[in-house]
Amino acid sequence: MTESYAIESHQHETRQFPPPPDFARQANVTPELAAQLYAEAEADFEAFWAKQAEALDWMTPWTHVLEWNPPHAKWFIGGKLNISANCLDRHLKTWRRTKAAIVWEGEPGDTRTLTYWELHREVCRFANVLKKFGVRAGDRVAIYMPMTPEIAIAMLACARIGATHSVVFGGFSAEALRDRINDAGCKLVVTADGCWRRGTEVRLKPAVDAALEQTPTVETCLVLRRTGSKVDMQPGRDHWWHEMLETVGDDCPPEALDAEHPLFILYTSGTTGKPKGILHTTGGYLTQVAATARWVLDLKDDDVYWCTADVGWVTGHSYVVYGPLANGATVMMYEGAPNHPEPDRFWRIVDRHGVTILYTAPTAIRAFIRWGEQWVLKHRLDSLRLLGTVGEPINPEAWMWYRQVVGKGRCPIVDTWWQTETGGMMIAPLPGATTTTPGTATRPLPGISADIRLKDGRSVDANEGGYLVLTRPWPAMLRTIWGDDERYRRQYWSEIEGVYFAGDGARRDEHGNYWIMGRVDDVINVSGHRLGTAEIESALVSHEAVAEAAVVGRPDELKGSAIVAFVTLQGGRAGDDALRAALREHVAKEIGALAKPDDIRFTDALPKTRSGKIMRRLLREIAASGNVVGDVTTLEDFSVLEKLRADED
Ligand code: WTA
């Protein structure tokens, strides 16, 4: 943590939307059950979570529910289970064996449906391929894949044999992929030739080839054929997915894995330049994601559920793959862009497949608003019954538009707050029981205890701003940062004594609703993607022309935050548009296109305090408005400030 933002809320939204009575009656969590869940969790939260865990198939029962040696938690100690068996095999014993597990649509319009029976077979076969290449329980496998059913198949195959997967979002660059592969010491990489995005091919294999030049631990690369374009296959290392499937059988019994067996590592941005490998384990993770998918997403057997997140992010892990499949749901998956070939693609998909539950990000909703409601109104959308959002604060206007234009005033909205680190939803409405208000994720879920505190540990009063913390361990919590337990301790458990520090500012209103104000650290949320300003800065300074860089977020109507970089150049060189473009490309190469600065400002020097710290608050204010308010007496060089201001004109 470097410095905090001012925590204040400008929202005074009071409209209330109680659950529609019809919805409440049929909900997985009715008002009565909600009251009971909250009461049970309050009385004994360990027993409460144990009860939720009993809904899973265990191979060996646990002997203790929780061992809490702060900041390290172990859940369901002694228990053994297999996540792929919970997501697949268990449904084969019921009528769900012929139910659609994944309904997939490619961007060109091609579709595929896999029943639970078929998905199980594909997972077993791919798990056998992994075994054939020497992958064993505990080995790490990198997955760098497009949104095709095979990304889920690869993850479930890893889970079946106890390999720990590390999914790297396909939008990350070769360099970012290489660093993540090396940090986790992956033995095998699963990828594809490419995928379709806005009508053109995005190639993945060349990035993998570049990354694998500097990844000593990788022995094998398995390549899915999606687009059919030509790729280089390195003999001995690279193999086609479809060819390897021919060499194995269908039978692959699930490994009995310890409840604390590492299920996955997922890298996310923090306050330093190096992304953190968030480690999640097996029993507690599945318990919470399965329960929250049932409670908050209200999954039923006749639903077609669509979470639009890419599987490369945590939302895709927990609420495209593990949570819904553990519940035997039908999961919709889509490969491409929301505006291809036209801005009504999502609504076409909803109608074409009869989607009933839609879970998306505020940034997408804001884009739909900008594109115009006529694109939504062209489609009936009467299959929809529940809407959800995740990833960033939702402004009340976007919430109301979502409710009225998409949900026709009928569908409850669940605004869900959680993080890569929390593994599953933490603060969210129970759609059949909770009265919602636009802009608040409402209350912590049963079994979750949150609070709003100041740095000295004091809980704040209603409507006072503070830091969002979690005061008790939860089953799906991260267990550590891969390879850096000290950073885990420091980052999450040392900011405020004895509690988990989420990195978000928040307030709680007089009804107990939590209003999340956004990050208070140097993490910015760009279109729902989490990026560390330090990562972008180190990408910029790795360019030969750059001396120093400071990156801040600027409020942006569409993206939430836009990326603004203040850059000083080597040897008094002058900046121009060509260099600006080159720097943007350089960041795309180092991290990925998602991290390209929206705005690069060249300056002679950066404003620093007397102790040499870059005054980010000031830069944020300049980026946002061009005006500087507040105390600047610790500035080293006022002339720098004058120059930055002048540049605004
Ligand atoms: C933000 C995504 C407000 C928050 C699941 C958090 C939200 C970060 C919400 C985690 C929400 C997520 N309302 N803010 N409903 N959901 N956030 O790790 O700042 O990609 O700390 O996990 O997104 O982002 P991450």
XYZ file of C-alpha atoms and ligand atoms in Angstrom:
674
model
C 0.000 0.000 0.000
C 1.388 3.348 -0.832
C -1.233 5.911 -0.066
C -4.987 6.031 0.365
C -7.645 7.770 -1.576
C -10.152 9.949 0.141
C -13.027 7.681 0.978
C -16.328 9.273 0.394
C -19.506 8.398 -1.310
C -21.453 10.615 -3.607
C -24.341 8.229 -3.829
C -27.576 9.003 -2.116
C -29.704 6.472 -3.854
C -32.770 5.369 -1.942
C -35.065 3.598 -4.416
C -35.972 0.184 -3.080
C -36.874 -2.918 -5.021
C -38.219 -5.789 -2.960
C -38.098 -9.224 -4.603
C -41.109 -9.752 -6.901
C -43.496 -12.105 -5.023
C -43.514 -14.656 -7.866
C -39.767 -14.778 -7.849
C -39.581 -15.043 -4.064
C -41.990 -17.994 -4.018
C -39.954 -20.081 -6.415
C -36.497 -18.973 -5.271
C -33.886 -21.427 -4.040
C -33.658 -19.122 -1.048
C -37.110 -17.935 -0.052
C -37.466 -15.185 2.560
C -38.056 -17.862 5.217
C -34.984 -19.834 4.228
C -32.909 -16.652 4.076
C -33.811 -15.840 7.660
C -32.932 -19.367 8.676
C -29.588 -19.349 6.841
C -28.587 -16.059 8.442
C -29.615 -17.313 11.875
C -27.761 -20.618 11.513
C -24.630 -18.891 10.248
C -24.779 -16.407 13.088
C -25.190 -19.121 15.713
C -22.297 -21.275 14.521
C -20.584 -20.343 11.308
C -18.403 -23.463 11.188
C -21.404 -25.761 11.512
C -23.155 -23.643 8.919
C -20.390 -24.109 6.349
C -20.082 -27.793 7.228
C -23.732 -28.150 6.330
C -23.120 -26.530 2.963
C -20.128 -28.822 2.382
C -22.351 -31.844 2.983
C -24.159 -31.002 -0.234
C -21.014 -32.140 -2.105
C -19.851 -35.714 -2.738
C -16.949 -36.557 -0.443
C -14.782 -39.643 -0.817
C -13.592 -39.402 2.786
C -15.392 -37.264 5.363
C -13.514 -34.461 7.122
C -12.620 -34.667 10.777
C -12.390 -30.914 11.562
C -14.271 -28.128 9.864
C -11.765 -25.314 10.318
C -8.244 -24.810 11.536
C -7.559 -21.101 11.807
C -3.979 -20.098 12.478
C -4.230 -16.500 11.362
C -3.700 -15.697 8.587
C -3.793 -19.323 7.453
C -7.017 -21.286 7.226
C -7.610 -24.923 6.456
C -11.152 -26.088 5.818
C -12.617 -29.583 6.054
C -9.425 -31.142 7.323
C -8.954 -34.810 6.550
C -11.717 -34.760 3.949
C -11.087 -36.032 0.440
C -13.030 -35.262 -2.695
C -12.661 -34.608 -6.387
C -14.050 -31.487 -7.984
C -14.504 -32.962 -11.452
C -16.447 -35.850 -9.903
C -18.659 -33.283 -8.181
C -19.164 -31.322 -11.389
C -19.658 -34.348 -13.641
C -19.816 -37.934 -12.374
C -22.392 -37.157 -9.756
C -24.863 -35.914 -12.367
C -24.418 -39.037 -14.468
C -26.222 -41.016 -11.806
C -29.343 -38.926 -12.413
C -31.464 -37.816 -15.368
C -28.989 -34.991 -15.839
C -26.697 -37.352 -17.687
C -28.437 -36.302 -20.918
C -28.897 -32.675 -19.891
C -26.926 -29.951 -21.670
C -23.947 -28.999 -19.533
C -22.420 -26.505 -21.958
C -24.200 -24.735 -24.797
C -21.568 -22.928 -26.777
C -21.743 -20.399 -29.570
C -18.700 -19.368 -31.579
C -18.413 -15.841 -32.893
C -19.044 -16.916 -36.514
C -22.337 -18.411 -35.272
C -21.348 -22.077 -35.072
C -22.733 -23.859 -32.016
C -22.040 -26.951 -29.956
C -23.841 -28.566 -27.075
C -22.199 -30.994 -24.687
C -24.357 -33.046 -22.362
C -23.053 -33.968 -18.931
C -22.380 -37.423 -20.329
C -20.331 -36.018 -23.198
C -18.515 -33.470 -21.079
C -17.550 -36.205 -18.645
C -16.145 -38.325 -21.459
C -14.155 -35.440 -22.929
C -12.743 -34.547 -19.518
C -11.723 -38.153 -18.830
C -10.038 -38.457 -22.182
C -8.187 -35.185 -21.861
C -7.128 -36.129 -18.324
C -5.668 -39.304 -19.805
C -3.768 -37.194 -22.334
C -2.321 -35.119 -19.497
C -1.295 -38.298 -17.699
C 0.304 -39.630 -20.836
C 2.588 -36.592 -20.813
C 3.585 -37.280 -17.249
C 1.328 -34.782 -15.485
C 0.663 -35.891 -11.911
C -1.151 -34.527 -8.871
C 0.549 -31.329 -7.731
C 2.090 -30.499 -11.132
C 1.148 -27.124 -12.612
C -0.500 -26.772 -16.007
C -0.871 -23.430 -17.796
C -4.050 -22.900 -19.825
C -3.993 -20.112 -22.425
C -7.137 -20.673 -24.391
C -10.074 -19.008 -26.050
C -13.670 -19.273 -24.872
C -14.431 -22.718 -26.203
C -15.769 -25.698 -24.247
C -12.210 -27.042 -24.233
C -11.056 -24.433 -21.745
C -13.516 -25.898 -19.239
C -12.529 -29.417 -20.301
C -8.861 -28.643 -19.678
C -9.572 -27.208 -16.228
C -11.793 -30.104 -15.195
C -9.241 -32.605 -16.519
C -6.571 -31.007 -14.319
C -8.927 -31.119 -11.355
C -9.643 -34.771 -12.070
C -6.010 -35.816 -11.692
C -5.020 -33.216 -9.109
C -2.904 -31.043 -11.402
C -3.055 -27.374 -10.412
C -4.176 -25.205 -13.289
C -3.055 -21.688 -13.971
C -5.343 -20.110 -16.539
C -3.848 -17.068 -18.227
C -6.363 -14.811 -19.973
C -5.892 -15.015 -23.754
C -5.564 -11.217 -23.953
C -2.252 -11.291 -22.091
C 0.934 -11.004 -24.108
C 3.693 -13.572 -24.624
C 5.794 -11.826 -21.979
C 3.007 -11.873 -19.409
C 2.335 -15.534 -20.186
C 6.023 -16.397 -19.848
C 6.284 -14.723 -16.438
C 3.201 -16.522 -15.149
C 4.394 -19.886 -16.466
C 7.761 -19.395 -14.803
C 6.369 -18.164 -11.509
C 4.243 -21.300 -11.189
C 6.811 -23.644 -12.750
C 4.303 -25.136 -15.194
C 5.128 -28.450 -16.815
C 2.630 -28.327 -19.644
C 0.760 -25.634 -21.564
C -2.646 -26.036 -23.180
C -3.486 -23.571 -25.927
C -5.209 -23.199 -29.316
C -4.277 -21.968 -32.743
C -6.463 -18.928 -32.180
C -10.018 -17.680 -31.841
C -12.444 -15.250 -33.440
C -12.887 -11.701 -32.270
C -14.836 -9.093 -34.261
C -14.567 -11.189 -37.352
C -10.805 -11.580 -37.346
C -8.589 -14.278 -35.989
C -6.749 -13.602 -32.748
C -3.791 -15.916 -32.836
C -2.666 -17.561 -29.633
C -0.047 -20.108 -30.618
C 2.583 -17.561 -31.772
C 2.453 -15.936 -28.331
C 2.920 -19.342 -26.731
C 5.858 -20.058 -29.033
C 7.497 -16.799 -27.985
C 6.824 -17.439 -24.304
C 8.156 -21.000 -24.435
C 11.563 -19.787 -25.554
C 12.157 -18.793 -21.960
C 10.257 -21.303 -19.863
C 12.631 -24.054 -18.752
C 9.975 -26.088 -16.909
C 7.599 -26.609 -19.848
C 7.965 -30.003 -21.546
C 4.769 -30.219 -23.565
C 2.338 -27.967 -25.370
C -1.103 -29.250 -26.396
C -2.847 -27.287 -29.130
C -6.557 -27.158 -29.836
C -7.537 -26.548 -33.432
C -10.162 -23.811 -33.407
C -9.624 -21.502 -36.379
C -7.696 -23.897 -38.597
C -4.968 -21.377 -39.394
C -1.438 -22.548 -39.893
C 0.685 -22.836 -36.764
C 4.246 -23.917 -36.137
C 4.410 -27.155 -34.222
C 7.724 -27.876 -32.526
C 8.419 -31.600 -32.881
C 8.601 -33.422 -29.580
C 7.059 -30.522 -27.664
C 3.842 -29.592 -29.467
C 0.927 -31.928 -30.100
C -2.577 -31.456 -31.490
C -5.356 -31.929 -28.954
C -7.501 -33.951 -31.374
C -4.661 -36.247 -32.353
C -3.719 -36.974 -28.765
C -7.336 -37.806 -27.873
C -7.155 -40.657 -30.368
C -4.377 -42.245 -28.365
C -6.194 -42.600 -25.035
C -9.216 -44.313 -23.543
C -12.356 -42.923 -21.900
C -11.759 -44.307 -18.482
C -10.130 -42.043 -15.908
C -11.170 -42.491 -12.294
C -11.130 -39.231 -10.302
C -8.275 -38.914 -7.790
C -9.276 -38.648 -4.153
C -7.737 -35.289 -3.272
C -7.247 -33.669 0.065
C -9.684 -30.842 0.809
C -6.679 -28.512 0.893
C -5.165 -29.779 -2.355
C -4.220 -26.833 -4.630
C -6.886 -26.555 -7.317
C -5.695 -23.477 -9.141
C -3.421 -20.483 -9.245
C -4.811 -17.336 -10.812
C -2.644 -14.271 -11.257
C -4.034 -10.903 -10.363
C -2.676 -7.410 -10.075
C -1.536 -5.889 -6.855
C 0.307 -2.827 -5.705
C 3.720 -3.893 -6.966
C 4.813 -4.615 -10.521
C 4.742 -8.369 -10.044
C 1.334 -10.062 -10.374
C 0.287 -12.253 -7.476
C -0.438 -15.941 -7.947
C -3.587 -16.356 -5.889
C -3.804 -19.944 -4.660
C -7.153 -21.670 -4.208
C -7.707 -25.156 -2.870
C -10.368 -27.802 -3.263
C -13.011 -28.482 -0.599
C -13.698 -25.027 0.786
C -13.588 -23.430 -2.642
C -16.158 -25.752 -4.153
C -18.370 -25.542 -1.071
C -18.655 -21.780 -1.336
C -18.907 -21.416 -5.103
C -21.538 -24.161 -5.319
C -23.593 -22.714 -2.467
C -23.415 -19.113 -3.679
C -24.297 -20.130 -7.245
C -27.412 -21.795 -5.850
C -28.348 -18.961 -3.494
C -27.514 -15.866 -5.518
C -27.853 -17.070 -9.105
C -30.888 -19.152 -8.159
C -29.827 -21.928 -10.555
C -32.575 -24.392 -11.379
C -32.663 -27.411 -13.631
C -34.584 -25.675 -16.384
C -32.357 -22.610 -16.509
C -30.028 -21.633 -19.300
C -27.485 -19.659 -17.379
C -25.041 -17.276 -19.017
C -22.139 -15.606 -17.291
C -20.431 -13.514 -19.938
C -17.033 -13.387 -18.196
C -14.008 -14.907 -19.865
C -12.876 -18.076 -18.135
C -9.452 -16.416 -17.875
C -10.729 -14.339 -14.936
C -11.930 -15.551 -11.565
C -15.582 -14.949 -12.455
C -15.189 -17.479 -15.234
C -13.521 -19.997 -12.928
C -16.134 -19.810 -10.208
C -19.301 -18.932 -12.111
C -18.826 -20.258 -15.624
C -17.173 -23.532 -14.689
C -17.126 -24.785 -11.108
C -20.159 -23.289 -9.357
C -22.748 -23.893 -12.097
C -21.492 -27.355 -13.076
C -21.420 -28.454 -9.427
C -25.121 -27.541 -9.449
C -25.809 -29.468 -12.642
C -26.762 -26.296 -14.504
C -26.846 -25.646 -18.240
C -24.082 -23.145 -18.931
C -24.054 -20.877 -21.964
C -20.626 -19.929 -23.342
C -19.852 -17.438 -26.099
C -16.539 -16.998 -27.876
C -16.499 -13.483 -29.219
C -17.294 -9.795 -28.974
C -20.631 -8.365 -27.789
C -20.924 -6.131 -30.855
C -20.174 -8.553 -33.633
C -21.583 -8.525 -36.227
C -23.881 -5.923 -34.636
C -24.389 -4.479 -31.167
C -27.295 -6.837 -30.470
C -25.219 -10.003 -30.357
C -25.867 -10.657 -26.652
C -29.616 -10.238 -27.089
C -29.587 -12.501 -30.112
C -27.866 -15.143 -28.010
C -30.358 -14.716 -25.182
C -33.254 -15.281 -27.584
C -31.631 -17.975 -29.654
C -30.765 -20.148 -26.661
C -33.496 -19.095 -24.249
C -31.110 -17.700 -21.641
C -32.878 -17.274 -18.294
C -30.111 -15.907 -16.083
C -27.606 -13.320 -17.274
C -24.533 -12.409 -15.208
C -22.351 -9.669 -16.686
C -20.221 -6.630 -15.863
C -21.243 -2.975 -15.413
C -18.803 -1.982 -18.145
C -20.745 -4.132 -20.621
C -24.010 -2.555 -19.501
C -22.570 0.924 -20.008
C -21.480 -0.070 -23.509
C -25.001 -1.306 -24.300
C -26.427 1.982 -23.072
C -24.095 3.846 -25.379
C -24.968 1.651 -28.362
C -28.630 2.427 -27.810
C -31.608 0.549 -26.453
C -32.989 -0.146 -29.936
C -30.535 -3.050 -30.137
C -32.021 -4.583 -27.036
C -35.618 -3.858 -27.977
C -35.254 -5.749 -31.249
C -35.370 -8.958 -29.211
C -38.025 -10.338 -26.952
C -35.849 -11.416 -24.028
C -38.839 -12.885 -22.229
C -36.848 -15.951 -21.213
C -34.817 -13.802 -18.789
C -35.755 -14.039 -15.113
C -32.661 -12.922 -13.182
C -29.851 -10.451 -13.903
C -26.491 -10.128 -12.208
C -23.433 -7.885 -12.214
C -19.889 -8.209 -10.960
C -16.480 -6.670 -11.239
C -16.872 -3.008 -10.400
C -19.275 -0.628 -8.762
C -22.421 -0.181 -10.842
C -23.744 3.337 -11.152
C -27.457 3.618 -10.350
C -28.277 4.831 -13.881
C -26.776 1.699 -15.407
C -28.541 -0.448 -12.809
C -31.914 1.124 -13.671
C -31.315 0.752 -17.399
C -30.402 -2.911 -16.900
C -33.545 -3.420 -14.863
C -35.903 -1.637 -17.227
C -34.554 -2.148 -20.717
C -33.154 -5.663 -20.328
C -35.193 -6.986 -17.404
C -38.442 -5.179 -18.355
C -38.870 -4.343 -14.686
C -39.534 -8.031 -13.957
C -36.138 -9.471 -13.132
C -34.343 -8.975 -9.826
C -30.753 -7.749 -10.096
C -27.959 -9.250 -8.030
C -24.942 -6.944 -7.689
C -22.232 -9.242 -6.358
C -19.061 -8.056 -4.641
C -16.113 -10.382 -4.441
C -12.528 -10.754 -5.636
C -10.036 -13.162 -7.149
C -8.830 -13.582 -3.582
C -12.219 -14.385 -2.064
C -12.808 -17.142 -4.640
C -16.578 -16.792 -4.418
C -19.268 -14.180 -3.847
C -19.132 -12.409 -0.490
C -21.576 -9.501 -0.524
C -24.683 -9.952 -2.654
C -28.462 -10.021 -2.469
C -30.424 -13.249 -2.195
C -32.741 -12.478 -5.108
C -35.836 -14.025 -3.553
C -35.339 -12.380 -0.183
C -33.256 -9.202 -0.289
C -34.626 -5.776 -1.102
C -32.197 -4.155 -3.500
C -31.253 -0.542 -4.157
C -29.339 0.520 -7.264
C -25.620 0.783 -6.552
C -25.279 -1.414 -3.480
C -24.256 -5.063 -3.363
C -26.441 -5.143 -0.223
C -25.334 -7.409 2.631
C -22.685 -10.059 3.302
C -23.973 -13.516 2.433
C -24.805 -15.972 5.227
C -21.577 -17.271 6.757
C -19.583 -14.198 5.684
C -18.643 -11.484 8.119
C -17.553 -8.155 6.815
C -17.065 -4.780 8.420
C -15.949 -1.276 7.594
C -12.989 -0.094 9.575
C -10.375 2.583 9.737
C -6.645 1.870 9.710
C -6.565 1.895 13.501
C -9.066 -0.961 13.532
C -12.054 1.098 14.648
C -15.406 0.170 13.079
C -17.078 3.181 11.572
C -20.643 4.322 12.085
C -23.387 4.017 9.515
C -22.732 6.092 6.399
C -19.156 6.854 7.360
C -16.517 5.832 4.845
C -13.821 3.297 5.656
C -12.061 0.203 4.420
C -13.910 -2.962 3.603
C -12.580 -5.867 5.675
C -13.546 -9.474 6.282
C -13.427 -10.436 9.898
C -13.583 -14.231 9.777
C -12.079 -16.826 7.448
C -14.373 -18.123 4.687
C -14.206 -21.436 2.841
C -13.179 -20.151 -0.602
C -10.569 -17.715 0.692
C -7.165 -17.655 -0.964
C -4.709 -19.771 0.998
C -1.595 -17.815 0.100
C 0.230 -16.101 -2.726
C 2.040 -18.789 -4.686
C 5.681 -18.787 -3.633
C 5.364 -15.692 -1.455
C 3.605 -16.301 1.812
C 5.216 -13.226 3.315
C 3.536 -11.043 0.694
C 0.240 -12.779 1.468
C 0.594 -11.845 5.107
C 1.678 -8.311 4.410
C -0.765 -7.526 1.642
C -3.948 -8.833 3.135
C -3.545 -9.300 6.861
C -1.267 -6.516 8.027
C -3.001 -3.337 6.913
C -5.595 -3.567 9.656
C -4.953 -5.677 12.718
C -6.497 -9.138 12.686
C -8.726 -8.811 9.609
C -8.547 -9.348 5.855
C -8.032 -6.059 4.028
C -9.884 -6.148 0.718
C -8.361 -3.017 -0.833
C -11.770 -1.421 -1.406
C -13.263 1.652 0.209
C -16.862 1.310 1.334
C -19.599 2.590 3.571
C -22.558 0.889 5.162
C -25.916 2.616 5.252
C -28.530 2.565 7.986
C -30.129 -0.578 6.486
C -26.840 -2.472 6.671
C -26.264 -2.257 2.911
C -22.644 -2.043 1.770
C -21.745 0.563 -0.835
C -18.442 -0.305 -2.459
C -16.561 2.790 -3.559
C -13.706 1.154 -5.446
C -10.038 0.443 -4.879
C -8.060 2.372 -2.330
C -4.703 1.045 -3.508
C -2.811 1.345 -6.752
C -5.039 -1.084 -8.537
C -7.304 0.272 -11.232
C -10.368 -1.342 -12.637
C -10.461 -0.903 -16.402
C -13.598 -2.330 -18.003
C -13.881 -4.727 -15.077
C -10.282 -5.899 -15.525
C -7.976 -5.440 -12.628
C -4.653 -3.811 -13.457
C -1.817 -2.664 -11.242
C -0.496 0.805 -11.993
C 2.975 -0.443 -10.997
C 2.824 -3.168 -13.653
C 2.053 -0.626 -16.358
C 4.763 1.686 -15.031
C 7.386 -1.022 -15.179
C 6.292 -1.912 -18.700
C 6.713 1.749 -19.681
C 10.140 2.196 -18.118
C 11.374 -0.938 -19.848
C 11.140 1.078 -23.100
C 14.500 2.632 -23.997
C 13.075 6.145 -24.394
C 11.465 6.301 -20.954
C 13.132 7.541 -17.796
C 10.264 7.500 -15.327
C 6.561 6.782 -15.446
C 3.615 7.235 -13.140
C 0.289 5.671 -14.007
C -3.051 6.618 -12.513
C -6.708 5.953 -13.199
C -9.079 8.604 -14.488
C -12.819 8.144 -14.103
C -14.275 7.022 -17.423
C -17.931 6.774 -18.248
C -17.571 3.561 -20.182
C -14.598 1.714 -18.724
C -14.912 2.719 -15.090
C -11.314 3.874 -15.160
C -9.142 4.941 -18.052
C -5.360 4.591 -17.840
C -3.346 7.809 -17.792
C 0.450 7.656 -17.872
C 2.752 10.562 -16.991
C 6.096 9.897 -18.595
C 9.524 11.545 -18.451
C 11.964 10.717 -21.217
C 15.646 9.798 -21.301
C 18.172 12.516 -21.936
C 15.690 15.316 -22.357
C 14.219 13.726 -25.451
C 10.969 15.287 -26.660
C 7.801 13.247 -26.862
C 5.530 13.184 -29.887
C 2.593 11.212 -31.207
C 4.822 8.605 -32.818
C 6.460 7.895 -29.487
C 3.066 7.835 -27.803
C 1.905 5.168 -30.224
C 5.140 3.250 -29.773
C 4.756 3.283 -25.993
C 1.198 2.056 -26.206
C 2.341 -0.824 -28.398
C 5.184 -1.514 -26.028
C 2.777 -1.873 -23.091
C 0.591 -4.175 -25.194
C 3.627 -6.318 -25.887
C 4.754 -6.406 -22.266
C 1.353 -7.011 -20.668
C -1.446 -7.161 -23.218
C -3.678 -4.807 -25.163
C -5.953 -4.429 -22.136
C -3.213 -2.438 -20.348
C -2.545 0.135 -23.109
C -2.663 3.652 -21.655
C -5.566 5.730 -22.955
C -3.593 8.867 -22.470
C 0.176 9.408 -22.324
C 1.439 12.766 -21.086
C 5.063 13.675 -21.475
C 6.478 15.856 -18.737
C 9.907 17.158 -17.663
C 9.595 15.725 -14.180
C 7.091 14.018 -11.926
C 5.802 15.756 -8.813
C 7.441 14.175 -5.785
C 7.352 14.655 -2.075
C 10.477 15.688 -0.230
C 11.117 12.045 0.507
C 10.997 11.246 -3.204
C 7.569 9.606 -3.422
C 5.568 10.320 -6.530
C 2.484 12.291 -5.576
C -0.102 10.093 -7.150
C -3.082 11.777 -5.589
C -2.062 14.908 -7.353
C -1.587 13.145 -10.651
C -4.992 11.550 -10.271
C -6.539 14.941 -9.760
C -4.717 16.375 -12.750
C -5.751 13.407 -14.861
C -9.358 13.677 -13.766
C -9.943 17.392 -13.938
C -6.820 19.345 -14.568
C -7.276 21.051 -11.220
C -5.379 20.431 -8.065
C -7.027 20.776 -4.729
C -5.723 20.114 -1.274
C -2.374 20.291 0.333
C 0.676 20.511 -1.879
C 3.147 21.796 0.646
C 5.199 18.605 0.549
C 5.875 19.078 -3.158
C 9.551 19.120 -4.045
C 9.249 21.234 -7.129
C 6.214 23.388 -7.699
C 7.242 24.199 -11.232
C 6.521 20.622 -12.220
C 2.989 21.097 -11.120
C 2.662 24.329 -13.047
C 3.883 22.595 -16.192
C 1.479 19.716 -15.842
C -1.333 22.164 -15.375
C -0.261 24.200 -18.372
C -0.256 21.068 -20.499
C -3.945 20.803 -19.845
C -4.639 23.953 -21.785
C -14.223 -4.700 -7.693
C -13.772 -9.900 -9.682
C -18.128 -2.940 -6.619
C -13.613 -4.400 -6.335
C -14.823 -10.852 -9.096
C -12.801 -5.659 -6.058
C -16.683 -4.617 -7.249
C -12.282 -5.999 -7.420
C -17.750 -5.522 -7.342
C -11.963 -7.457 -7.577
C -19.077 -5.035 -7.066
C -15.908 -6.560 -7.820
N -19.208 -3.743 -6.704
N -16.881 -3.338 -6.880
N -20.150 -5.802 -7.172
N -17.240 -6.717 -7.700
N -15.565 -5.286 -7.574
O -10.225 -9.756 -8.462
O -12.783 -3.270 -6.443
O -11.050 -9.180 -10.789
O -11.756 -5.437 -5.127
O -12.576 -10.078 -9.021
O -13.340 -5.622 -8.313
O -11.622 -7.746 -8.905
P -11.299 -9.225 -9.348
